[in-house]
């Protein structure tokens, strides 16, 4: 027996019921939600191997979202792994499908899938002052209520800031880059001209590598940079795009992260060099050994 043509099925819906349910969802989010910044991701990949060199976040827009797990963070929060202490605070937000379409239409951000939030993009929650990376987007929760989707549910985790370029124009978000992004120190040679300014881009004259200036001390000739697109060469000149300052690189260490008190890359590298004899042609076996040993 076919369904009644006089009463629309649950999944077929009716425009009046759909609009009412959507308005109720929007009202609840506006009353009990928070204004959250949405940051679309731009990936800068290697042209040869298509590997991600670093990510950039330069667009943002605010939209109201409803925090679901109000009793605290989900998942295991903090645990010790073989890589050390891991903080995986999980948070779930809901955003109205109608409001999402309105904000995307107004701001026109670059999105892989503009119809919904994208996995890999970031959320900045002003209450906790943290960035969260979207891991999963529930697109059918609940399943076509009255024949239409009223909201998206985003599951996100605390974002581990690496060599990311945050240039959103929002001071409190961009400050995260200065505090946590990987930074290295370069000692410049004597005889340079001008002073670099914080935030400007410097370009290598030989390698064409670029980086963002975190700080410059003219008395010690120490330049600290972030967001490198490659590795500078010794004795190459660096030119500030805004200040036009020109100095020649003397020494630097790419393994020494000046933004971390617990960074041990240099210590591990030095210890490894003492364990493995890199002067051997094959330090891991006897292949090619013609001295009579078996």
PDB file of C-alpha atoms in Angstrom:
ATOM      1  CA  UNK A   1       0.000   0.000   0.000  1.00  0.00           C
ATOM      2  CA  UNK A   2       1.497   3.382  -0.972  1.00  0.00           C
ATOM      3  CA  UNK A   3       1.869   6.201   1.557  1.00  0.00           C
ATOM      4  CA  UNK A   4      -0.899   8.718   1.869  1.00  0.00           C
ATOM      5  CA  UNK A   5      -0.701  11.621  -0.529  1.00  0.00           C
ATOM      6  CA  UNK A   6      -2.599  13.821   1.955  1.00  0.00           C
ATOM      7  CA  UNK A   7       0.020  13.560   4.710  1.00  0.00           C
ATOM      8  CA  UNK A   8       3.633  14.147   3.662  1.00  0.00           C
ATOM      9  CA  UNK A   9       6.088  11.527   4.898  1.00  0.00           C
ATOM     10  CA  UNK A  10       8.623  12.360   7.572  1.00  0.00           C
ATOM     11  CA  UNK A  11      11.523  12.540   5.139  1.00  0.00           C
ATOM     12  CA  UNK A  12       9.614  14.369   2.429  1.00  0.00           C
ATOM     13  CA  UNK A  13       8.713  17.180   4.797  1.00  0.00           C
ATOM     14  CA  UNK A  14       6.757  20.374   4.320  1.00  0.00           C
ATOM     15  CA  UNK A  15       8.266  23.778   3.765  1.00  0.00           C
ATOM     16  CA  UNK A  16       6.341  25.278   6.680  1.00  0.00           C
ATOM     17  CA  UNK A  17       7.564  22.640   9.134  1.00  0.00           C
ATOM     18  CA  UNK A  18      11.087  22.834   7.752  1.00  0.00           C
ATOM     19  CA  UNK A  19      11.261  26.619   8.147  1.00  0.00           C
ATOM     20  CA  UNK A  20       9.811  26.420  11.667  1.00  0.00           C
ATOM     21  CA  UNK A  21      12.373  23.824  12.756  1.00  0.00           C
ATOM     22  CA  UNK A  22      15.185  25.868  11.174  1.00  0.00           C
ATOM     23  CA  UNK A  23      14.059  29.058  12.944  1.00  0.00           C
ATOM     24  CA  UNK A  24      13.920  27.236  16.289  1.00  0.00           C
ATOM     25  CA  UNK A  25      17.460  25.888  15.792  1.00  0.00           C
ATOM     26  CA  UNK A  26      18.750  29.329  14.801  1.00  0.00           C
ATOM     27  CA  UNK A  27      17.094  30.952  17.816  1.00  0.00           C
ATOM     28  CA  UNK A  28      18.558  28.427  20.252  1.00  0.00           C
ATOM     29  CA  UNK A  29      22.066  28.886  18.879  1.00  0.00           C
ATOM     30  CA  UNK A  30      21.752  32.678  19.018  1.00  0.00           C
ATOM     31  CA  UNK A  31      20.493  32.570  22.625  1.00  0.00           C
ATOM     32  CA  UNK A  32      22.847  29.985  24.093  1.00  0.00           C
ATOM     33  CA  UNK A  33      25.760  29.906  21.638  1.00  0.00           C
ATOM     34  CA  UNK A  34      28.987  31.843  21.227  1.00  0.00           C
ATOM     35  CA  UNK A  35      30.569  33.840  18.422  1.00  0.00           C
ATOM     36  CA  UNK A  36      33.349  31.642  17.061  1.00  0.00           C
ATOM     37  CA  UNK A  37      35.967  32.508  14.426  1.00  0.00           C
ATOM     38  CA  UNK A  38      36.145  30.144  11.460  1.00  0.00           C
ATOM     39  CA  UNK A  39      39.569  29.979   9.744  1.00  0.00           C
ATOM     40  CA  UNK A  40      39.747  28.283   6.310  1.00  0.00           C
ATOM     41  CA  UNK A  41      43.038  26.544   5.557  1.00  0.00           C
ATOM     42  CA  UNK A  42      45.331  27.307   2.634  1.00  0.00           C
ATOM     43  CA  UNK A  43      47.935  24.621   1.945  1.00  0.00           C
ATOM     44  CA  UNK A  44      51.259  25.518   0.358  1.00  0.00           C
ATOM     45  CA  UNK A  45      52.537  22.263  -1.177  1.00  0.00           C
ATOM     46  CA  UNK A  46      55.806  21.254  -2.776  1.00  0.00           C
ATOM     47  CA  UNK A  47      55.522  21.501  -6.559  1.00  0.00           C
ATOM     48  CA  UNK A  48      57.487  18.289  -7.121  1.00  0.00           C
ATOM     49  CA  UNK A  49      56.240  15.793  -4.536  1.00  0.00           C
ATOM     50  CA  UNK A  50      53.054  17.669  -3.598  1.00  0.00           C
ATOM     51  CA  UNK A  51      54.063  17.521   0.080  1.00  0.00           C
ATOM     52  CA  UNK A  52      52.659  20.102   2.475  1.00  0.00           C
ATOM     53  CA  UNK A  53      55.396  22.611   3.264  1.00  0.00           C
ATOM     54  CA  UNK A  54      53.273  24.665   5.628  1.00  0.00           C
ATOM     55  CA  UNK A  55      49.725  25.909   6.019  1.00  0.00           C
ATOM     56  CA  UNK A  56      48.427  29.440   5.990  1.00  0.00           C
ATOM     57  CA  UNK A  57      45.329  30.931   7.571  1.00  0.00           C
ATOM     58  CA  UNK A  58      44.620  34.388   6.216  1.00  0.00           C
ATOM     59  CA  UNK A  59      40.806  34.417   5.995  1.00  0.00           C
ATOM     60  CA  UNK A  60      38.346  34.401   8.869  1.00  0.00           C
ATOM     61  CA  UNK A  61      34.742  35.157   9.637  1.00  0.00           C
ATOM     62  CA  UNK A  62      32.654  35.026  12.784  1.00  0.00           C
ATOM     63  CA  UNK A  63      29.569  32.872  13.123  1.00  0.00           C
ATOM     64  CA  UNK A  64      27.517  31.833  16.121  1.00  0.00           C
ATOM     65  CA  UNK A  65      27.900  28.213  17.242  1.00  0.00           C
ATOM     66  CA  UNK A  66      26.461  26.127  20.051  1.00  0.00           C
ATOM     67  CA  UNK A  67      28.852  24.294  22.357  1.00  0.00           C
ATOM     68  CA  UNK A  68      27.540  20.755  22.877  1.00  0.00           C
ATOM     69  CA  UNK A  69      29.860  19.231  25.490  1.00  0.00           C
ATOM     70  CA  UNK A  70      29.203  21.840  28.170  1.00  0.00           C
ATOM     71  CA  UNK A  71      30.428  19.536  30.966  1.00  0.00           C
ATOM     72  CA  UNK A  72      34.015  19.749  29.770  1.00  0.00           C
ATOM     73  CA  UNK A  73      36.305  18.462  27.058  1.00  0.00           C
ATOM     74  CA  UNK A  74      35.724  15.042  25.606  1.00  0.00           C
ATOM     75  CA  UNK A  75      38.155  12.280  24.613  1.00  0.00           C
ATOM     76  CA  UNK A  76      41.145  11.399  26.825  1.00  0.00           C
ATOM     77  CA  UNK A  77      42.188  15.047  27.214  1.00  0.00           C
ATOM     78  CA  UNK A  78      45.817  14.464  28.338  1.00  0.00           C
ATOM     79  CA  UNK A  79      47.930  11.326  28.133  1.00  0.00           C
ATOM     80  CA  UNK A  80      51.556  10.284  27.840  1.00  0.00           C
ATOM     81  CA  UNK A  81      52.566   8.800  24.491  1.00  0.00           C
ATOM     82  CA  UNK A  82      55.918   7.767  23.022  1.00  0.00           C
ATOM     83  CA  UNK A  83      56.187  11.350  21.757  1.00  0.00           C
ATOM     84  CA  UNK A  84      55.672  12.831  25.224  1.00  0.00           C
ATOM     85  CA  UNK A  85      52.677  14.629  26.714  1.00  0.00           C
ATOM     86  CA  UNK A  86      49.720  14.803  24.330  1.00  0.00           C
ATOM     87  CA  UNK A  87      46.765  17.125  24.882  1.00  0.00           C
ATOM     88  CA  UNK A  88      43.800  16.088  22.747  1.00  0.00           C
ATOM     89  CA  UNK A  89      40.972  18.123  24.248  1.00  0.00           C
ATOM     90  CA  UNK A  90      37.914  17.389  22.124  1.00  0.00           C
ATOM     91  CA  UNK A  91      35.120  19.881  21.616  1.00  0.00           C
ATOM     92  CA  UNK A  92      31.853  19.697  19.659  1.00  0.00           C
ATOM     93  CA  UNK A  93      30.108  22.682  18.074  1.00  0.00           C
ATOM     94  CA  UNK A  94      26.853  22.927  16.158  1.00  0.00           C
ATOM     95  CA  UNK A  95      26.277  25.555  13.495  1.00  0.00           C
ATOM     96  CA  UNK A  96      23.075  26.377  11.645  1.00  0.00           C
ATOM     97  CA  UNK A  97      23.019  25.328   7.985  1.00  0.00           C
ATOM     98  CA  UNK A  98      21.065  28.466   7.119  1.00  0.00           C
ATOM     99  CA  UNK A  99      23.486  30.798   8.904  1.00  0.00           C
ATOM    100  CA  UNK A 100      26.455  28.946   7.397  1.00  0.00           C
ATOM    101  CA  UNK A 101      25.158  29.571   3.888  1.00  0.00           C
ATOM    102  CA  UNK A 102      24.540  33.256   4.692  1.00  0.00           C
ATOM    103  CA  UNK A 103      28.054  33.835   6.106  1.00  0.00           C
ATOM    104  CA  UNK A 104      29.804  31.952   3.304  1.00  0.00           C
ATOM    105  CA  UNK A 105      27.845  33.939   0.725  1.00  0.00           C
ATOM    106  CA  UNK A 106      28.780  37.215   2.432  1.00  0.00           C
ATOM    107  CA  UNK A 107      32.499  36.567   3.034  1.00  0.00           C
ATOM    108  CA  UNK A 108      33.192  34.214   0.109  1.00  0.00           C
ATOM    109  CA  UNK A 109      36.082  32.321   1.754  1.00  0.00           C
ATOM    110  CA  UNK A 110      38.175  29.760  -0.112  1.00  0.00           C
ATOM    111  CA  UNK A 111      36.740  26.374   0.890  1.00  0.00           C
ATOM    112  CA  UNK A 112      37.241  22.923  -0.586  1.00  0.00           C
ATOM    113  CA  UNK A 113      33.551  22.191   0.066  1.00  0.00           C
ATOM    114  CA  UNK A 114      31.701  25.523   0.431  1.00  0.00           C
ATOM    115  CA  UNK A 115      28.370  23.862   1.265  1.00  0.00           C
ATOM    116  CA  UNK A 116      29.526  22.917   4.781  1.00  0.00           C
ATOM    117  CA  UNK A 117      32.402  23.298   7.264  1.00  0.00           C
ATOM    118  CA  UNK A 118      35.571  21.524   6.140  1.00  0.00           C
ATOM    119  CA  UNK A 119      37.728  19.040   7.988  1.00  0.00           C
ATOM    120  CA  UNK A 120      41.188  20.504   8.578  1.00  0.00           C
ATOM    121  CA  UNK A 121      39.978  24.087   9.010  1.00  0.00           C
ATOM    122  CA  UNK A 122      40.359  25.825  12.367  1.00  0.00           C
ATOM    123  CA  UNK A 123      37.979  27.257  14.945  1.00  0.00           C
ATOM    124  CA  UNK A 124      39.047  29.924  17.426  1.00  0.00           C
ATOM    125  CA  UNK A 125      36.977  29.848  20.600  1.00  0.00           C
ATOM    126  CA  UNK A 126      37.422  33.191  22.431  1.00  0.00           C
ATOM    127  CA  UNK A 127      36.323  31.720  25.786  1.00  0.00           C
ATOM    128  CA  UNK A 128      39.294  29.330  26.016  1.00  0.00           C
ATOM    129  CA  UNK A 129      41.502  31.439  23.688  1.00  0.00           C
ATOM    130  CA  UNK A 130      42.535  28.293  21.835  1.00  0.00           C
ATOM    131  CA  UNK A 131      42.522  27.029  18.272  1.00  0.00           C
ATOM    132  CA  UNK A 132      40.696  23.808  17.447  1.00  0.00           C
ATOM    133  CA  UNK A 133      41.107  21.744  14.290  1.00  0.00           C
ATOM    134  CA  UNK A 134      37.966  20.238  12.779  1.00  0.00           C
ATOM    135  CA  UNK A 135      38.377  16.464  12.620  1.00  0.00           C
ATOM    136  CA  UNK A 136      34.890  15.408  11.589  1.00  0.00           C
ATOM    137  CA  UNK A 137      31.723  17.127  10.381  1.00  0.00           C
ATOM    138  CA  UNK A 138      28.397  15.419  11.070  1.00  0.00           C
ATOM    139  CA  UNK A 139      26.303  16.348   8.055  1.00  0.00           C
ATOM    140  CA  UNK A 140      23.160  14.331   8.775  1.00  0.00           C
ATOM    141  CA  UNK A 141      22.534  14.677  12.505  1.00  0.00           C
ATOM    142  CA  UNK A 142      19.620  14.252  13.051  1.00  0.00           C
ATOM    143  CA  UNK A 143      18.828  12.411   9.845  1.00  0.00           C
ATOM    144  CA  UNK A 144      16.751  14.782   7.683  1.00  0.00           C
ATOM    145  CA  UNK A 145      14.387  16.025  10.354  1.00  0.00           C
ATOM    146  CA  UNK A 146      11.221  17.072   8.488  1.00  0.00           C
ATOM    147  CA  UNK A 147      13.123  16.287   5.298  1.00  0.00           C
ATOM    148  CA  UNK A 148      15.908  18.859   5.806  1.00  0.00           C
ATOM    149  CA  UNK A 149      19.227  19.277   7.638  1.00  0.00           C
ATOM    150  CA  UNK A 150      19.069  22.143  10.152  1.00  0.00           C
ATOM    151  CA  UNK A 151      22.620  22.124  11.537  1.00  0.00           C
ATOM    152  CA  UNK A 152      26.112  20.653  11.214  1.00  0.00           C
ATOM    153  CA  UNK A 153      27.922  19.063  14.173  1.00  0.00           C
ATOM    154  CA  UNK A 154      31.694  19.652  14.175  1.00  0.00           C
ATOM    155  CA  UNK A 155      34.040  17.542  16.282  1.00  0.00           C
ATOM    156  CA  UNK A 156      37.338  19.348  16.831  1.00  0.00           C
ATOM    157  CA  UNK A 157      40.540  18.893  18.836  1.00  0.00           C
ATOM    158  CA  UNK A 158      43.076  21.307  20.281  1.00  0.00           C
ATOM    159  CA  UNK A 159      45.294  22.369  17.414  1.00  0.00           C
ATOM    160  CA  UNK A 160      49.027  21.761  17.734  1.00  0.00           C
ATOM    161  CA  UNK A 161      50.586  24.873  16.231  1.00  0.00           C
ATOM    162  CA  UNK A 162      53.592  24.191  14.011  1.00  0.00           C
ATOM    163  CA  UNK A 163      55.056  26.223  11.176  1.00  0.00           C
ATOM    164  CA  UNK A 164      51.766  27.891  10.344  1.00  0.00           C
ATOM    165  CA  UNK A 165      51.220  31.392   9.033  1.00  0.00           C
ATOM    166  CA  UNK A 166      48.389  33.115  10.890  1.00  0.00           C
ATOM    167  CA  UNK A 167      47.541  36.379   9.153  1.00  0.00           C
ATOM    168  CA  UNK A 168      43.846  36.760   9.869  1.00  0.00           C
ATOM    169  CA  UNK A 169      43.900  40.397  10.940  1.00  0.00           C
ATOM    170  CA  UNK A 170      42.533  39.459  14.387  1.00  0.00           C
ATOM    171  CA  UNK A 171      45.223  40.374  16.921  1.00  0.00           C
ATOM    172  CA  UNK A 172      44.422  37.690  19.500  1.00  0.00           C
ATOM    173  CA  UNK A 173      44.537  34.945  16.848  1.00  0.00           C
ATOM    174  CA  UNK A 174      47.679  36.166  15.089  1.00  0.00           C
ATOM    175  CA  UNK A 175      49.463  36.401  18.465  1.00  0.00           C
ATOM    176  CA  UNK A 176      49.283  32.591  18.736  1.00  0.00           C
ATOM    177  CA  UNK A 177      51.712  32.320  15.824  1.00  0.00           C
ATOM    178  CA  UNK A 178      54.293  34.535  17.522  1.00  0.00           C
ATOM    179  CA  UNK A 179      54.045  32.554  20.776  1.00  0.00           C
ATOM    180  CA  UNK A 180      54.056  28.975  19.487  1.00  0.00           C
ATOM    181  CA  UNK A 181      55.290  28.765  15.885  1.00  0.00           C
ATOM    182  CA  UNK A 182      58.733  27.222  15.347  1.00  0.00           C
ATOM    183  CA  UNK A 183      61.386  29.951  15.249  1.00  0.00           C
ATOM    184  CA  UNK A 184      65.126  29.888  14.631  1.00  0.00           C
ATOM    185  CA  UNK A 185      67.858  32.386  15.422  1.00  0.00           C
ATOM    186  CA  UNK A 186      70.254  33.733  12.785  1.00  0.00           C
ATOM    187  CA  UNK A 187      73.424  35.589  13.666  1.00  0.00           C
ATOM    188  CA  UNK A 188      74.151  38.203  11.036  1.00  0.00           C
ATOM    189  CA  UNK A 189      77.586  39.376   9.997  1.00  0.00           C
ATOM    190  CA  UNK A 190      78.921  42.882  10.591  1.00  0.00           C
ATOM    191  CA  UNK A 191      78.462  45.640   8.061  1.00  0.00           C
ATOM    192  CA  UNK A 192      74.747  45.346   7.345  1.00  0.00           C
ATOM    193  CA  UNK A 193      72.444  48.292   6.741  1.00  0.00           C
ATOM    194  CA  UNK A 194      69.068  49.193   8.227  1.00  0.00           C
ATOM    195  CA  UNK A 195      66.925  47.482  10.843  1.00  0.00           C
ATOM    196  CA  UNK A 196      64.438  44.701  10.248  1.00  0.00           C
ATOM    197  CA  UNK A 197      60.912  45.224  11.572  1.00  0.00           C
ATOM    198  CA  UNK A 198      58.791  42.603  13.329  1.00  0.00           C
ATOM    199  CA  UNK A 199      56.201  41.016  11.074  1.00  0.00           C
ATOM    200  CA  UNK A 200      57.866  41.822   7.755  1.00  0.00           C
ATOM    201  CA  UNK A 201      59.098  39.222   5.278  1.00  0.00           C
ATOM    202  CA  UNK A 202      62.793  38.730   4.600  1.00  0.00           C
ATOM    203  CA  UNK A 203      64.051  37.142   1.380  1.00  0.00           C
ATOM    204  CA  UNK A 204      67.344  35.330   0.805  1.00  0.00           C
ATOM    205  CA  UNK A 205      69.397  36.672  -2.069  1.00  0.00           C
ATOM    206  CA  UNK A 206      70.800  33.260  -3.021  1.00  0.00           C
ATOM    207  CA  UNK A 207      68.142  30.686  -2.160  1.00  0.00           C
ATOM    208  CA  UNK A 208      65.086  32.996  -2.502  1.00  0.00           C
ATOM    209  CA  UNK A 209      63.876  31.478   0.781  1.00  0.00           C
ATOM    210  CA  UNK A 210      61.461  33.726   2.660  1.00  0.00           C
ATOM    211  CA  UNK A 211      60.641  33.973   6.353  1.00  0.00           C
ATOM    212  CA  UNK A 212      58.710  36.219   8.714  1.00  0.00           C
ATOM    213  CA  UNK A 213      60.608  38.350  11.211  1.00  0.00           C
ATOM    214  CA  UNK A 214      59.735  37.707  14.839  1.00  0.00           C
ATOM    215  CA  UNK A 215      62.369  39.990  16.358  1.00  0.00           C
ATOM    216  CA  UNK A 216      65.603  41.802  15.509  1.00  0.00           C
ATOM    217  CA  UNK A 217      68.332  42.942  17.908  1.00  0.00           C
ATOM    218  CA  UNK A 218      70.761  45.295  16.197  1.00  0.00           C
ATOM    219  CA  UNK A 219      73.187  45.282  19.150  1.00  0.00           C
ATOM    220  CA  UNK A 220      73.735  41.512  19.013  1.00  0.00           C
ATOM    221  CA  UNK A 221      72.897  41.197  15.291  1.00  0.00           C
ATOM    222  CA  UNK A 222      70.513  38.324  16.084  1.00  0.00           C
ATOM    223  CA  UNK A 223      67.487  37.884  13.821  1.00  0.00           C
ATOM    224  CA  UNK A 224      64.720  35.482  14.870  1.00  0.00           C
ATOM    225  CA  UNK A 225      62.443  34.300  12.054  1.00  0.00           C
ATOM    226  CA  UNK A 226      59.382  32.086  11.636  1.00  0.00           C
ATOM    227  CA  UNK A 227      57.457  30.498   8.752  1.00  0.00           C
ATOM    228  CA  UNK A 228      60.459  29.698   6.593  1.00  0.00           C
ATOM    229  CA  UNK A 229      59.719  28.418   3.095  1.00  0.00           C
ATOM    230  CA  UNK A 230      63.114  26.705   2.946  1.00  0.00           C
ATOM    231  CA  UNK A 231      66.614  26.845   4.422  1.00  0.00           C
ATOM    232  CA  UNK A 232      68.864  29.889   4.191  1.00  0.00           C
ATOM    233  CA  UNK A 233      72.465  29.511   3.066  1.00  0.00           C
ATOM    234  CA  UNK A 234      75.470  30.771   4.967  1.00  0.00           C
ATOM    235  CA  UNK A 235      76.876  34.070   3.674  1.00  0.00           C
ATOM    236  CA  UNK A 236      73.739  34.942   1.713  1.00  0.00           C
ATOM    237  CA  UNK A 237      72.131  38.349   2.117  1.00  0.00           C
ATOM    238  CA  UNK A 238      68.685  38.829   3.624  1.00  0.00           C
ATOM    239  CA  UNK A 239      66.582  41.785   2.547  1.00  0.00           C
ATOM    240  CA  UNK A 240      63.553  43.095   4.430  1.00  0.00           C
ATOM    241  CA  UNK A 241      60.596  43.640   2.131  1.00  0.00           C
ATOM    242  CA  UNK A 242      59.357  46.671   4.098  1.00  0.00           C
ATOM    243  CA  UNK A 243      62.435  48.037   5.878  1.00  0.00           C
ATOM    244  CA  UNK A 244      64.842  47.410   2.952  1.00  0.00           C
ATOM    245  CA  UNK A 245      67.412  46.369   5.558  1.00  0.00           C
ATOM    246  CA  UNK A 246      70.178  44.161   4.150  1.00  0.00           C
ATOM    247  CA  UNK A 247      72.334  41.877   6.292  1.00  0.00           C
ATOM    248  CA  UNK A 248      74.442  38.814   5.505  1.00  0.00           C
ATOM    249  CA  UNK A 249      73.791  35.529   7.330  1.00  0.00           C
ATOM    250  CA  UNK A 250      76.757  34.379   9.394  1.00  0.00           C
ATOM    251  CA  UNK A 251      75.604  31.353  11.431  1.00  0.00           C
ATOM    252  CA  UNK A 252      72.316  29.641  12.300  1.00  0.00           C
ATOM    253  CA  UNK A 253      70.946  26.320  13.586  1.00  0.00           C
ATOM    254  CA  UNK A 254      67.703  24.984  12.103  1.00  0.00           C
ATOM    255  CA  UNK A 255      67.379  22.384  14.891  1.00  0.00           C
ATOM    256  CA  UNK A 256      67.265  24.930  17.705  1.00  0.00           C
ATOM    257  CA  UNK A 257      63.684  26.139  18.217  1.00  0.00           C
ATOM    258  CA  UNK A 258      63.827  29.378  20.191  1.00  0.00           C
ATOM    259  CA  UNK A 259      60.066  29.281  20.874  1.00  0.00           C
ATOM    260  CA  UNK A 260      60.257  26.160  23.047  1.00  0.00           C
ATOM    261  CA  UNK A 261      61.863  25.650  26.430  1.00  0.00           C
ATOM    262  CA  UNK A 262      61.704  21.878  26.000  1.00  0.00           C
ATOM    263  CA  UNK A 263      63.057  21.543  22.478  1.00  0.00           C
ATOM    264  CA  UNK A 264      65.750  18.836  22.327  1.00  0.00           C
ATOM    265  CA  UNK A 265      66.368  18.408  18.600  1.00  0.00           C
ATOM    266  CA  UNK A 266      69.979  19.574  18.815  1.00  0.00           C
ATOM    267  CA  UNK A 267      70.762  17.349  21.819  1.00  0.00           C
ATOM    268  CA  UNK A 268      69.231  14.312  20.093  1.00  0.00           C
ATOM    269  CA  UNK A 269      71.146  15.022  16.886  1.00  0.00           C
ATOM    270  CA  UNK A 270      74.469  15.349  18.733  1.00  0.00           C
ATOM    271  CA  UNK A 271      73.830  12.189  20.757  1.00  0.00           C
ATOM    272  CA  UNK A 272      72.929  10.230  17.605  1.00  0.00           C
ATOM    273  CA  UNK A 273      76.151  11.329  15.923  1.00  0.00           C
ATOM    274  CA  UNK A 274      78.080   9.765  18.813  1.00  0.00           C
ATOM    275  CA  UNK A 275      76.209   6.460  18.487  1.00  0.00           C
ATOM    276  CA  UNK A 276      76.480   5.898  14.727  1.00  0.00           C
ATOM    277  CA  UNK A 277      79.827   6.151  12.969  1.00  0.00           C
ATOM    278  CA  UNK A 278      78.874   8.147   9.902  1.00  0.00           C
ATOM    279  CA  UNK A 279      82.421   7.951   8.516  1.00  0.00           C
ATOM    280  CA  UNK A 280      81.735   4.333   7.540  1.00  0.00           C
ATOM    281  CA  UNK A 281      80.426   3.690   4.049  1.00  0.00           C
ATOM    282  CA  UNK A 282      77.840   1.313   5.491  1.00  0.00           C
ATOM    283  CA  UNK A 283      77.491   1.804   9.270  1.00  0.00           C
ATOM    284  CA  UNK A 284      74.647  -0.724   9.509  1.00  0.00           C
ATOM    285  CA  UNK A 285      76.315  -3.895   8.182  1.00  0.00           C
ATOM    286  CA  UNK A 286      79.293  -5.657   6.646  1.00  0.00           C
ATOM    287  CA  UNK A 287      78.352  -5.322   2.966  1.00  0.00           C
ATOM    288  CA  UNK A 288      81.360  -4.136   1.024  1.00  0.00           C
ATOM    289  CA  UNK A 289      83.800  -4.952   3.839  1.00  0.00           C
ATOM    290  CA  UNK A 290      86.899  -6.524   2.253  1.00  0.00           C
ATOM    291  CA  UNK A 291      89.134  -6.566   5.349  1.00  0.00           C
ATOM    292  CA  UNK A 292      88.578 -10.266   5.929  1.00  0.00           C
ATOM    293  CA  UNK A 293      85.817 -10.050   8.520  1.00  0.00           C
ATOM    294  CA  UNK A 294      82.745 -12.231   8.104  1.00  0.00           C
TER     295      UNK A 294
END
